[in-house]
DNA sequence: GGTGAAGTTAGACAGAGTCCAATTCTTATC
DNA sequence: GATAAGAATTGGACTCTGTCTAACTTCACC
């Protein structure tokens, strides 16, 4: 089971256990803090910045430090649980949807919306530079309110 | 005449005049500082961050403040003289090539390379969100050294 | 219950970018 | 060329995101 296949609704008493399994399945030892951070991301299935994750976690009950949120988000990226979305020059967003997809980014509101990967084909994708491998492909369509 | 059609080599005594014309043609009043910043970008035709622009300008002779570099780069973006490239979570790069194109970004070295827009076709581009207009389309291919 | 490794923490720190009030420059007009 | 008004520039303080470190806590295992 991976993050994408996690049921959208689970009985509250099962939620922690389910999240623990998701973490373990990605080679991440489950701790209170990591479970809370995973819940913040996966229960919303939306793009959150580090400070939004921190706020969401601490609003609930669990005191979690800034350092742990940053450590954990970096770990989740390494382990493939979430994906970094770099569209806003001021902060990184974390996307719990790790399937191939692209992004609309509203430069005025900061809102990020997914574009399913299979709705787009990219033809003539150039050969990667010598000795390099792909680490991610993201088509970013910046939009703003009509004039 | 626009930035792209500016001759790659000009007689030094004409360079300031040429850059002045480019700026004026984009509705930007030419000042010493703006000319120096434009020269830093257009003489290299490469992707520079704000601090690289600052270093390039001040290395030459013209003392220019950090605030002016940031003000000017923002103005250049508004006026279509350069394009922001947002691929690195720690800083924005400015690209003097404003024709439609995409980017390779090496996550290990930080190197950015252009991909000509006409080498790639994007099929099935989804409709923009209601009431929105496109502000930029950038396919970012992140690469890293092979394992 | 003891031990070591893994995880968490507060708070200091670094770097990019913003803001502001004071100064300097540009430009239009005479 | 002098002048005045608006535009541009400036240093420095400031904000914010993210990193680092050394101490502390938790956990698994014996």
Coordinates of C-alpha atoms (C1' of nucleotides) in Angstrom, one line a residue:
Chain A
X1 CA 0.0 0.0 0.0
X2 CA 1.3 3.4 -0.8
X3 CA 0.2 6.9 -0.1
X4 CA -2.0 7.1 -3.2
X5 CA -4.0 4.0 -2.4
X6 CA -4.6 5.0 1.2
X7 CA -8.4 5.2 1.7
X8 CA -9.7 8.7 1.9
X9 CA -11.7 8.0 5.0
X10 CA -10.7 5.6 7.7
X11 CA -12.0 5.0 11.2
X12 CA -10.2 7.4 13.5
X13 CA -8.8 4.6 15.7
X14 CA -7.3 3.0 12.6
X15 CA -5.8 6.2 11.1
X16 CA -2.6 6.1 13.1
X17 CA -2.0 2.4 12.4
X18 CA -2.7 3.0 8.7
X19 CA -0.3 5.9 8.5
X20 CA 2.3 3.9 10.4
X21 CA 2.0 1.2 7.8
X22 CA 2.4 3.7 5.0
X23 CA 5.6 5.1 6.6
X24 CA 7.0 1.7 7.3
X25 CA 6.3 0.7 3.7
X26 CA 8.5 3.5 2.6
X27 CA 11.3 2.6 5.0
X28 CA 10.5 5.4 7.4
X29 CA 10.3 4.5 11.1
X30 CA 7.0 5.8 12.4
X31 CA 7.1 8.3 15.3
X32 CA 4.4 10.5 16.8
X33 CA 5.7 13.5 14.9
X34 CA 6.1 11.8 11.6
X35 CA 2.6 10.3 11.8
X36 CA 1.2 13.8 12.5
X37 CA 3.1 15.3 9.6
X38 CA 2.0 12.5 7.3
X39 CA -1.6 13.0 8.5
X40 CA -1.4 16.8 7.7
X41 CA -0.3 16.0 4.2
X42 CA -2.4 12.9 3.3
X43 CA -5.6 13.9 5.0
X44 CA -5.7 17.0 2.9
X45 CA -4.1 15.7 -0.3
X46 CA -3.1 19.3 -1.1
X47 CA 0.1 21.2 -1.5
X48 CA 1.4 22.5 1.8
X49 CA 4.5 24.5 2.7
X50 CA 6.7 23.7 5.6
X51 CA 5.1 26.4 7.8
X52 CA 1.6 25.2 6.8
X53 CA 2.5 21.7 7.9
X54 CA 3.9 23.1 11.2
X55 CA 0.7 25.1 11.8
X56 CA -1.5 22.1 10.9
X57 CA 0.3 19.7 13.2
X58 CA 0.5 22.1 16.2
X59 CA -3.1 23.2 15.8
X60 CA -4.2 19.6 16.4
X61 CA -2.3 18.9 19.6
X62 CA 1.1 17.6 18.9
X63 CA 3.9 20.0 19.7
X64 CA 6.4 19.5 16.9
X65 CA 9.4 21.7 16.4
X66 CA 10.3 23.5 13.2
X67 CA 13.5 21.5 12.9
X68 CA 11.5 18.2 13.0
X69 CA 9.1 19.4 10.3
X70 CA 12.0 20.3 8.0
X71 CA 13.9 17.1 8.8
X72 CA 10.8 15.0 8.2
X73 CA 9.7 16.7 5.0
X74 CA 13.2 16.2 3.6
X75 CA 13.1 12.5 4.6
X76 CA 9.6 12.0 3.1
X77 CA 11.0 13.4 -0.2
X78 CA 14.0 11.1 -0.2
X79 CA 11.7 8.1 0.5
X80 CA 9.3 9.0 -2.2
X81 CA 6.3 9.8 0.1
X82 CA 5.9 13.3 -1.1
X83 CA 7.2 15.4 -3.9
X84 CA 8.7 18.9 -3.8
X85 CA 7.0 21.5 -5.9
X86 CA 9.2 24.5 -6.7
X87 CA 7.0 27.1 -8.3
X88 CA 7.0 29.9 -5.7
X89 CA 10.2 31.8 -5.3
X90 CA 9.6 32.3 -1.6
X91 CA 8.9 28.7 -0.4
X92 CA 8.8 25.1 -1.3
X93 CA 5.5 23.2 -1.4
X94 CA 5.1 19.5 -0.6
X95 CA 2.7 17.4 -2.7
X96 CA 1.4 14.1 -1.3
X97 CA 0.5 13.1 -4.9
X98 CA 3.7 11.4 -6.2
X99 CA 2.2 10.1 -9.4
X100 CA 3.4 11.8 -12.6
X101 CA 1.6 15.0 -13.0
X102 CA 2.1 18.7 -13.7
X103 CA 1.0 22.0 -12.1
X104 CA -1.0 25.1 -12.6
X105 CA 0.4 27.9 -10.4
X106 CA -1.6 31.0 -9.8
X107 CA 1.0 33.8 -9.4
X108 CA -1.4 36.1 -7.7
X109 CA -3.1 33.8 -5.2
X110 CA -0.3 31.3 -4.8
X111 CA -2.8 28.5 -5.5
X112 CA -1.3 25.3 -6.9
X113 CA -3.5 22.8 -8.9
X114 CA -2.5 19.5 -10.3
X115 CA -2.7 18.6 -14.0
X116 CA -2.9 14.8 -14.5
X117 CA 0.2 13.5 -16.2
X118 CA -1.8 11.5 -18.8
X119 CA -3.7 14.6 -20.0
X120 CA -0.5 15.9 -21.5
X121 CA 2.1 14.4 -23.9
X122 CA 5.4 16.0 -24.4
X123 CA 6.8 15.3 -27.9
X124 CA 10.4 15.6 -28.8
X125 CA 11.7 15.5 -25.3
X126 CA 15.4 16.2 -25.8
X127 CA 18.1 13.7 -24.7
X128 CA 19.3 14.4 -21.2
X129 CA 22.8 16.0 -20.9
X130 CA 25.7 13.5 -21.0
X131 CA 26.0 11.4 -17.8
X132 CA 22.8 12.7 -16.3
X133 CA 19.6 11.0 -15.2
X134 CA 16.1 12.5 -14.8
X135 CA 15.2 13.5 -11.3
X136 CA 11.8 14.9 -12.1
X137 CA 9.8 16.4 -15.0
X138 CA 7.3 19.2 -14.2
X139 CA 5.4 21.3 -16.7
X140 CA 4.5 24.5 -14.8
X141 CA 1.8 26.7 -16.2
X142 CA 1.7 30.0 -14.5
X143 CA -1.6 31.7 -14.6
X144 CA -3.0 35.0 -13.3
X145 CA -6.4 36.7 -13.3
X146 CA -7.5 37.9 -16.7
X147 CA -6.8 41.6 -17.2
Chain B
X1 CA 14.9 46.3 -31.7
X2 CA 14.6 44.0 -28.8
X3 CA 17.0 42.2 -26.5
X4 CA 17.1 39.1 -28.7
X5 CA 18.1 41.0 -31.8
X6 CA 20.8 43.0 -30.1
X7 CA 24.1 42.3 -31.9
X8 CA 26.3 40.0 -29.9
X9 CA 29.3 42.2 -30.5
X10 CA 29.1 46.0 -30.6
X11 CA 31.8 48.6 -30.6
X12 CA 32.4 49.5 -27.0
X13 CA 31.6 53.1 -27.5
X14 CA 28.2 52.1 -29.0
X15 CA 27.3 49.6 -26.3
X16 CA 25.8 52.0 -23.8
X17 CA 23.8 53.7 -26.5
X18 CA 22.6 50.4 -27.8
X19 CA 21.5 49.2 -24.4
X20 CA 19.8 52.5 -23.7
X21 CA 17.8 52.0 -26.9
X22 CA 16.8 48.5 -25.8
X23 CA 15.7 49.8 -22.4
X24 CA 13.8 52.7 -23.9
X25 CA 12.1 50.3 -26.4
X26 CA 10.7 48.4 -23.5
X27 CA 9.5 51.5 -21.6
X28 CA 12.4 51.6 -19.2
X29 CA 14.2 54.9 -18.6
X30 CA 17.9 54.2 -19.0
X31 CA 20.1 55.1 -16.0
X32 CA 23.7 54.2 -15.3
X33 CA 22.7 51.4 -13.0
X34 CA 20.1 49.9 -15.3
X35 CA 22.4 50.0 -18.2
X36 CA 25.1 48.1 -16.2
X37 CA 22.6 45.5 -15.1
X38 CA 21.3 45.0 -18.6
X39 CA 24.9 44.6 -19.8
X40 CA 25.6 42.0 -17.2
X41 CA 22.6 40.0 -18.4
X42 CA 22.7 40.5 -22.2
X43 CA 26.5 40.3 -22.7
X44 CA 26.5 36.9 -21.1
X45 CA 23.1 35.6 -22.3
X46 CA 23.1 33.2 -19.4
X47 CA 21.0 32.7 -16.3
X48 CA 22.1 34.9 -13.4
X49 CA 20.8 35.2 -9.9
X50 CA 20.4 38.6 -8.3
X51 CA 23.6 38.3 -6.3
X52 CA 25.5 37.2 -9.4
X53 CA 24.2 40.3 -11.2
X54 CA 25.3 42.5 -8.3
X55 CA 28.8 40.9 -8.3
X56 CA 29.1 41.3 -12.1
X57 CA 28.1 44.9 -12.0
X58 CA 30.2 45.9 -9.1
X59 CA 33.2 44.0 -10.4
X60 CA 33.2 46.2 -13.5
X61 CA 33.3 49.6 -11.8
X62 CA 29.8 50.8 -11.2
X63 CA 28.8 50.7 -7.5
X64 CA 25.2 49.6 -7.5
X65 CA 23.3 48.7 -4.4
X66 CA 21.5 45.5 -3.6
X67 CA 18.2 47.3 -3.5
X68 CA 18.7 48.7 -7.0
X69 CA 19.6 45.3 -8.4
X70 CA 16.4 43.8 -7.0
X71 CA 14.3 46.8 -8.0
X72 CA 15.7 46.7 -11.5
X73 CA 15.4 43.0 -12.0
X74 CA 11.7 43.2 -11.0
X75 CA 11.2 46.0 -13.4
X76 CA 12.9 44.1 -16.3
X77 CA 10.6 41.2 -15.7
X78 CA 7.5 43.4 -15.7
X79 CA 8.7 45.0 -18.9
X80 CA 9.5 41.7 -20.6
X81 CA 13.2 42.3 -20.9
X82 CA 14.1 39.2 -18.9
X83 CA 12.2 36.2 -17.6
X84 CA 12.3 34.7 -14.1
X85 CA 13.4 31.1 -13.9
X86 CA 12.1 29.5 -10.7
X87 CA 13.8 26.1 -10.4
X88 CA 16.1 26.5 -7.4
X89 CA 14.4 26.7 -4.0
X90 CA 17.0 29.1 -2.7
X91 CA 17.1 31.8 -5.3
X92 CA 15.5 33.1 -8.5
X93 CA 17.4 33.2 -11.7
X94 CA 16.9 35.8 -14.5
X95 CA 17.1 34.7 -18.1
X96 CA 17.7 37.3 -20.9
X97 CA 16.2 34.9 -23.4
X98 CA 12.5 35.7 -23.4
X99 CA 11.6 33.6 -26.4
X100 CA 9.5 30.5 -25.6
X101 CA 11.7 27.8 -24.2
X102 CA 12.2 25.3 -21.4
X103 CA 14.9 24.4 -18.9
X104 CA 17.1 21.6 -17.8
X105 CA 18.1 22.1 -14.2
X106 CA 20.9 20.2 -12.6
X107 CA 19.9 19.7 -9.0
X108 CA 23.5 18.9 -8.0
X109 CA 25.5 21.6 -9.7
X110 CA 22.7 24.3 -10.0
X111 CA 23.4 24.6 -13.7
X112 CA 20.5 25.7 -15.9
X113 CA 20.4 25.0 -19.6
X114 CA 17.8 26.1 -22.2
X115 CA 15.7 23.8 -24.2
X116 CA 14.4 25.5 -27.4
X117 CA 10.7 25.8 -27.3
X118 CA 10.3 24.4 -30.8
X119 CA 12.0 21.2 -30.0
X120 CA 9.1 20.2 -27.8
X121 CA 5.4 20.0 -28.4
X122 CA 3.0 19.8 -25.6
X123 CA -0.2 18.0 -26.6
X124 CA -3.5 18.1 -24.7
X125 CA -2.6 21.3 -22.9
X126 CA -5.6 21.6 -20.5
X127 CA -7.9 24.6 -20.5
X128 CA -6.8 27.3 -18.1
X129 CA -8.8 27.7 -14.9
X130 CA -11.8 29.9 -15.3
X131 CA -11.0 33.5 -15.6
X132 CA -7.3 33.0 -15.8
X133 CA -4.7 33.8 -18.4
X134 CA -1.4 32.3 -19.0
X135 CA 1.6 34.1 -17.5
X136 CA 4.2 31.6 -18.5
X137 CA 4.7 28.0 -19.4
X138 CA 7.9 26.2 -18.4
X139 CA 8.8 22.6 -18.7
X140 CA 11.5 21.9 -16.1
X141 CA 13.5 18.8 -16.4
X142 CA 15.5 18.2 -13.3
X143 CA 18.6 16.1 -13.8
X144 CA 21.4 14.8 -11.6
X145 CA 24.6 12.8 -12.2
X146 CA 24.0 9.1 -13.0
X147 CA 24.2 6.9 -10.0
Chain C
dG1 C1' 16.6 -1.8 33.9
dG2 C1' 20.8 -0.6 30.9
dT3 C1' 22.7 0.7 26.6
dG4 C1' 23.3 2.6 22.2
dA5 C1' 21.2 4.3 18.1
dA6 C1' 17.7 7.1 16.2
dG7 C1' 14.8 10.9 16.6
dT8 C1' 13.5 15.5 18.5
dT9 C1' 14.3 20.0 20.2
dA10 C1' 15.3 25.2 21.1
dG11 C1' 17.5 28.6 19.6
dA12 C1' 21.3 30.6 17.1
dC13 C1' 22.4 31.3 12.6
dA14 C1' 22.7 32.1 7.3
dG15 C1' 21.1 33.9 3.1
dA16 C1' 17.6 35.8 -0.2
dG17 C1' 14.7 39.4 -0.6
dT18 C1' 11.9 43.6 1.2
dC19 C1' 11.2 48.1 3.1
dC20 C1' 11.9 52.8 4.2
dA21 C1' 13.4 57.5 4.7
dA22 C1' 17.0 60.3 3.0
dT23 C1' 19.7 61.5 -0.8
dT24 C1' 20.9 61.9 -5.7
dC25 C1' 19.9 61.9 -10.5
dT26 C1' 17.1 62.9 -14.7
dT27 C1' 14.4 65.4 -17.4
dA28 C1' 11.3 69.0 -18.8
dT29 C1' 10.8 73.8 -18.9
dC30 C1' 12.3 78.0 -18.9
Chain D
dG1 C1' 22.6 76.9 -18.1
dA2 C1' 19.3 77.2 -14.0
dT3 C1' 15.6 75.3 -11.7
dA4 C1' 12.1 72.5 -9.9
dA5 C1' 9.5 68.2 -9.6
dG6 C1' 9.3 63.6 -10.1
dA7 C1' 12.0 59.3 -10.6
dA8 C1' 15.6 56.5 -9.2
dT9 C1' 19.1 55.0 -5.9
dT10 C1' 20.9 54.0 -1.5
dG11 C1' 22.4 51.9 3.2
dG12 C1' 20.9 49.5 6.6
dA13 C1' 17.5 47.5 9.3
dC14 C1' 14.3 44.0 8.8
dT15 C1' 11.5 39.6 7.6
dC16 C1' 11.2 35.1 6.3
dT17 C1' 12.6 30.4 4.9
dG18 C1' 15.5 27.1 5.9
dT19 C1' 19.9 25.0 8.3
dC20 C1' 22.8 23.7 12.0
dT21 C1' 24.3 22.1 16.5
dA22 C1' 24.6 20.3 20.8
dA23 C1' 21.7 18.6 24.4
dC24 C1' 18.0 15.9 25.4
dT25 C1' 14.4 12.1 24.8
dT26 C1' 12.6 7.9 23.0
dC27 C1' 12.9 3.4 21.4
dA28 C1' 14.5 -1.3 20.4
dC29 C1' 17.0 -4.8 22.1
dC30 C1' 19.6 -7.3 25.3

